[in-house]
Structure formats: C-alpha cells, structure tokens
PDB file of C-alpha atoms in Angstrom:
ATOM      1  CA  MET K 147       0.024   0.363  -0.036  1.00  0.00           C
ATOM      2  CA  GLY K 148       2.642   2.065   0.694  1.00  0.00           C
ATOM      3  CA  LYS K 149       4.856   1.447  -2.712  1.00  0.00           C
ATOM      4  CA  ASP K 150       1.378   1.790  -4.663  1.00  0.00           C
ATOM      5  CA  SER K 151      -0.047   5.050  -2.564  1.00  0.00           C
ATOM      6  CA  GLY K 152       3.445   7.046  -2.384  1.00  0.00           C
ATOM      7  CA  ILE K 153       2.980   7.644   1.326  1.00  0.00           C
ATOM      8  CA  PRO K 154       4.974   5.583   3.982  1.00  0.00           C
ATOM      9  CA  LEU K 155       2.722   4.186   6.090  1.00  0.00           C
ATOM     10  CA  GLN K 156       2.617   4.597  10.110  1.00  0.00           C
ATOM     11  CA  SER K 157       0.406   1.920  11.196  1.00  0.00           C
ATOM     12  CA  LEU K 158      -1.960  -0.159  10.096  1.00  0.00           C
ATOM     13  CA  GLN K 159      -5.259   0.842  11.402  1.00  0.00           C
ATOM     14  CA  VAL K 160      -7.687  -2.986  11.549  1.00  0.00           C
ATOM     15  CA  ASP K 161     -11.284  -3.337  12.098  1.00  0.00           C
ATOM     16  CA  GLY K 162     -14.080  -5.990  11.829  1.00  0.00           C
ATOM     17  CA  GLY K 163     -14.297  -9.885  13.624  1.00  0.00           C
ATOM     18  CA  MET K 164     -11.059 -11.207  12.734  1.00  0.00           C
ATOM     19  CA  THR K 165      -9.262  -8.848  15.189  1.00  0.00           C
ATOM     20  CA  ALA K 166      -9.921 -10.758  17.584  1.00  0.00           C
ATOM     21  CA  ASN K 167      -8.098 -13.345  16.563  1.00  0.00           C
ATOM     22  CA  GLN K 168      -4.569 -12.139  18.628  1.00  0.00           C
ATOM     23  CA  LEU K 169      -2.086 -14.482  16.805  1.00  0.00           C
ATOM     24  CA  LEU K 170      -3.578 -13.432  13.318  1.00  0.00           C
ATOM     25  CA  MET K 171      -2.861  -9.211  14.647  1.00  0.00           C
ATOM     26  CA  GLN K 172       0.842 -10.142  15.553  1.00  0.00           C
ATOM     27  CA  LEU K 173       1.667 -12.425  12.671  1.00  0.00           C
ATOM     28  CA  GLN K 174       0.483  -9.337  10.386  1.00  0.00           C
ATOM     29  CA  THR K 175       2.149  -6.661  12.488  1.00  0.00           C
ATOM     30  CA  ASP K 176       5.810  -8.875  12.448  1.00  0.00           C
ATOM     31  CA  LEU K 177       5.294  -9.484   8.859  1.00  0.00           C
ATOM     32  CA  LEU K 178       4.732  -6.149   7.608  1.00  0.00           C
ATOM     33  CA  GLY K 179       6.784  -4.803   9.667  1.00  0.00           C
ATOM     34  CA  ILE K 180       5.283  -1.343  10.953  1.00  0.00           C
ATOM     35  CA  SER K 181       2.380  -1.260  14.741  1.00  0.00           C
ATOM     36  CA  VAL K 182      -1.056  -2.951  13.639  1.00  0.00           C
ATOM     37  CA  VAL K 183      -3.662  -0.341  15.423  1.00  0.00           C
ATOM     38  CA  ARG K 184      -6.908  -1.987  16.539  1.00  0.00           C
ATOM     39  CA  PRO K 185      -9.762  -0.219  18.266  1.00  0.00           C
ATOM     40  CA  SER K 186     -11.697  -2.160  21.418  1.00  0.00           C
ATOM     41  CA  MET K 187     -15.210  -1.511  18.985  1.00  0.00           C
ATOM     42  CA  PRO K 188     -14.114  -3.892  15.994  1.00  0.00           C
ATOM     43  CA  GLU K 189     -17.198  -3.551  13.671  1.00  0.00           C
ATOM     44  CA  THR K 190     -15.564   0.604  13.306  1.00  0.00           C
ATOM     45  CA  THR K 191     -16.827   0.908   9.733  1.00  0.00           C
ATOM     46  CA  ALA K 192     -20.369   0.205  10.767  1.00  0.00           C
ATOM     47  CA  LEU K 193     -19.787   2.535  13.444  1.00  0.00           C
ATOM     48  CA  GLY K 194     -18.283   5.176  10.426  1.00  0.00           C
ATOM     49  CA  ALA K 195     -21.381   4.552   8.498  1.00  0.00           C
ATOM     50  CA  ALA K 196     -24.079   4.878  11.622  1.00  0.00           C
ATOM     51  CA  MET K 197     -22.497   7.777  12.491  1.00  0.00           C
ATOM     52  CA  ALA K 198     -22.380   9.668   8.666  1.00  0.00           C
ATOM     53  CA  ALA K 199     -26.308   8.292   8.430  1.00  0.00           C
ATOM     54  CA  GLY K 200     -27.338   9.860  12.262  1.00  0.00           C
ATOM     55  CA  ALA K 201     -25.288  13.271  11.364  1.00  0.00           C
ATOM     56  CA  ALA K 202     -26.733  13.783   7.872  1.00  0.00           C
ATOM     57  CA  GLU K 203     -28.706  17.069   7.088  1.00  0.00           C
ATOM     58  CA  GLY K 204     -32.382  16.617   8.828  1.00  0.00           C
ATOM     59  CA  VAL K 205     -31.700  13.408  10.998  1.00  0.00           C
ATOM     60  CA  GLY K 206     -28.994  15.767  13.637  1.00  0.00           C
ATOM     61  CA  VAL K 207     -29.050  12.219  16.363  1.00  0.00           C
ATOM     62  CA  TRP K 208     -25.172  12.364  16.164  1.00  0.00           C
ATOM     63  CA  SER K 209     -22.803  15.604  16.362  1.00  0.00           C
ATOM     64  CA  LEU K 210     -19.699  14.606  14.923  1.00  0.00           C
ATOM     65  CA  ASP K 211     -17.780  17.814  16.182  1.00  0.00           C
ATOM     66  CA  SER K 212     -14.722  16.504  18.015  1.00  0.00           C
ATOM     67  CA  LYS K 213     -15.836  17.850  21.212  1.00  0.00           C
ATOM     68  CA  ASP K 214     -18.911  15.868  21.265  1.00  0.00           C
ATOM     69  CA  LEU K 215     -16.881  12.333  20.847  1.00  0.00           C
ATOM     70  CA  SER K 216     -15.179  10.119  23.075  1.00  0.00           C
ATOM     71  CA  ASN K 217     -12.045   8.547  23.309  1.00  0.00           C
ATOM     72  CA  ILE K 218     -11.371   5.750  21.377  1.00  0.00           C
ATOM     73  CA  THR K 219      -9.702   2.941  23.222  1.00  0.00           C
ATOM     74  CA  THR K 220      -7.039   1.144  21.263  1.00  0.00           C
ATOM     75  CA  ASP K 221      -4.524  -2.198  21.311  1.00  0.00           C
ATOM     76  CA  THR K 222      -1.710  -1.816  19.201  1.00  0.00           C
ATOM     77  CA  PHE K 223       0.818  -4.829  18.355  1.00  0.00           C
ATOM     78  CA  ASN K 224       4.447  -4.027  17.720  1.00  0.00           C
ATOM     79  CA  PRO K 225       6.705  -6.127  15.453  1.00  0.00           C
ATOM     80  CA  CYS K 226       8.926  -8.962  17.360  1.00  0.00           C
ATOM     81  CA  ILE K 227      10.708 -10.115  14.578  1.00  0.00           C
ATOM     82  CA  ARG K 228      13.710  -8.892  12.839  1.00  0.00           C
ATOM     83  CA  GLU K 229      13.725  -7.498   8.911  1.00  0.00           C
ATOM     84  CA  LYS K 230      15.958  -9.878   8.164  1.00  0.00           C
ATOM     85  CA  GLU K 231      14.219 -12.659   9.888  1.00  0.00           C
ATOM     86  CA  ARG K 232      10.987 -11.388   8.070  1.00  0.00           C
ATOM     87  CA  ASP K 233      12.770 -11.252   4.696  1.00  0.00           C
ATOM     88  CA  ALA K 234      13.652 -14.832   5.593  1.00  0.00           C
ATOM     89  CA  ARG K 235       9.408 -15.528   5.804  1.00  0.00           C
ATOM     90  CA  PHE K 236       8.183 -13.832   3.187  1.00  0.00           C
ATOM     91  CA  ILE K 237      11.276 -15.793   0.088  1.00  0.00           C
ATOM     92  CA  ARG K 238       9.997 -19.153   2.229  1.00  0.00           C
ATOM     93  CA  TRP K 239       6.323 -18.267   1.194  1.00  0.00           C
ATOM     94  CA  LYS K 240       7.083 -18.171  -1.888  1.00  0.00           C
ATOM     95  CA  LEU K 241       8.410 -20.317  -2.454  1.00  0.00           C
ATOM     96  CA  ALA K 242       6.042 -22.448  -1.166  1.00  0.00           C
ATOM     97  CA  VAL K 243       3.982 -20.061  -3.327  1.00  0.00           C
ATOM     98  CA  GLN K 244       5.093 -21.781  -6.762  1.00  0.00           C
ATOM     99  CA  ARG K 245       5.619 -25.146  -5.007  1.00  0.00           C
ATOM    100  CA  SER K 246       1.426 -25.151  -4.995  1.00  0.00           C
ATOM    101  CA  MET K 247       1.394 -24.174  -8.570  1.00  0.00           C
ATOM    102  CA  HIS K 248       0.087 -26.802 -10.941  1.00  0.00           C
ATOM    103  CA  TRP K 249      -1.721 -29.292  -8.232  1.00  0.00           C
ATOM    104  CA  GLU K 250      -5.127 -28.485  -9.838  1.00  0.00           C
ATOM    105  CA  THR K 251      -5.514 -31.159 -13.357  1.00  0.00           C
ATOM    106  CA  ALA K 252      -8.631 -30.633 -15.717  1.00  0.00           C
ATOM    107  CA  GLU K 253     -10.608 -33.521 -14.205  1.00  0.00           C
ATOM    108  CA  ASP K 254     -10.367 -31.538 -10.474  1.00  0.00           C
ATOM    109  CA  VAL K 255     -12.048 -27.898 -12.886  1.00  0.00           C
ATOM    110  CA  VAL K 256     -15.313 -27.386 -12.506  1.00  0.00           C
ATOM    111  CA  GLU K 257     -16.702 -24.636 -14.242  1.00  0.00           C
ATOM    112  CA  ILE K 258     -18.204 -21.873 -11.524  1.00  0.00           C
ATOM    113  CA  GLN K 259     -20.360 -19.311 -13.410  1.00  0.00           C
ATOM    114  CA  PRO K 260     -19.355 -15.534 -11.772  1.00  0.00           C
ATOM    115  CA  CYS K 261     -22.324 -13.506 -10.807  1.00  0.00           C
ATOM    116  CA  PRO K 262     -21.327 -10.138 -12.277  1.00  0.00           C
ATOM    117  CA  LEU K 263     -22.932  -8.106  -8.608  1.00  0.00           C
ATOM    118  CA  SER K 264     -21.332 -10.022  -6.221  1.00  0.00           C
ATOM    119  CA  THR K 265     -17.793  -8.020  -6.507  1.00  0.00           C
ATOM    120  CA  VAL K 266     -19.817  -4.891  -5.536  1.00  0.00           C
ATOM    121  CA  PRO K 267     -19.933  -5.119  -1.746  1.00  0.00           C
ATOM    122  CA  GLY K 268     -16.513  -5.785  -2.195  1.00  0.00           C
ATOM    123  CA  GLY K 269     -15.278  -3.154  -4.300  1.00  0.00           C
ATOM    124  CA  ILE K 270     -17.442  -0.660  -2.028  1.00  0.00           C
ATOM    125  CA  PHE K 271     -16.054  -1.821   0.662  1.00  0.00           C
ATOM    126  CA  ILE K 272     -12.279  -1.005  -0.579  1.00  0.00           C
ATOM    127  CA  ILE K 273     -13.046   1.534  -1.924  1.00  0.00           C
ATOM    128  CA  SER K 274     -14.795   3.740   1.314  1.00  0.00           C
ATOM    129  CA  SER K 275     -11.640   2.238   3.192  1.00  0.00           C
ATOM    130  CA  LEU K 276      -8.522   4.132   0.612  1.00  0.00           C
ATOM    131  CA  ALA K 277     -11.181   6.834   0.705  1.00  0.00           C
ATOM    132  CA  MET K 278     -11.301   6.817   4.945  1.00  0.00           C
ATOM    133  CA  PHE K 279      -7.283   6.407   4.217  1.00  0.00           C
ATOM    134  CA  MET K 280      -6.664   9.370   2.394  1.00  0.00           C
ATOM    135  CA  LEU K 281      -8.442  11.483   4.053  1.00  0.00           C
ATOM    136  CA  SER K 282      -7.276  10.483   7.664  1.00  0.00           C
ATOM    137  CA  GLU K 283      -4.045  11.839   6.110  1.00  0.00           C
ATOM    138  CA  ILE K 284      -4.785  15.050   4.555  1.00  0.00           C
ATOM    139  CA  ILE K 285      -7.051  15.908   7.422  1.00  0.00           C
ATOM    140  CA  PRO K 286      -4.947  17.704  10.459  1.00  0.00           C
ATOM    141  CA  HIS K 287      -4.882  15.947  13.478  1.00  0.00           C
ATOM    142  CA  ARG K 288      -5.826  17.037  16.616  1.00  0.00           C
TER     143      ARG K 288
END
C-alpha cells in the first residue's frame, strides 16, 4: 500500500471480526514491520456508517463535532521479529506458493459461473476504506 500510494505507512489500522484473533494481529505486524492498531470496538466501519447517517442533514441524531466524540481506546501490536527474519519468511512463503502451482488437474476443474454483482460489496468496501485512509492523511490530527 505504501508503494502504491507513495505515502510510507507508519501503522495499519484494522477492524472487523478477525481482529479478535491476537495471533493474526501479531502475524500482521511482524510480517509488515509496522504497528497494527486495533480499536476496542471492532466494527468501526459499521460505526462510521451509522455516525454518518445519524449526522445527515435533517436527521441530526449524532454530532460529528470532535468535542462531542469520546476517545477511542485501542490495542497496538508492535513487530517482534527483525527485518532479516521477516525477509526470510517472505522468501519461504514465495517458495511455498511456487511449489503449490499447477497442482490442479483438468479433471479437478469445475466450471463456476461468476455472478457479476458478487464483486460490488467488496469493491464498495475497498473504495470506501481507501477514501477514509486518504482523508485521515489529509485532515489535520488534533
């Protein structure tokens, strides 16, 4: 992501059900080499959508003013391995992927008809996540 955006990542903020898995969070921080920050409320995407809807013009059940918002508590996972070990693990992972190539045979292939609409929710999630990330870099932190 850092290479694609041109912005070096200082940390990765995560949310969702998988963030309850301590091992997964530590693996991510070890393999990325940056801190992984997990909020105490795991479904922050849903919370953000609810806050935006509640603050909409004419609804006004939620204030987005910073003085009205409570502080969010987080857990921060920091890398526990050195860069040399991280690089070695990445090389081993690439070798494992290479070895697993072409295991599938023509007899094993079952043709699956893709549903064109099945990619819409994922696309919306990725685009909205990227937009929130970019906004977080643009908006001054207080």
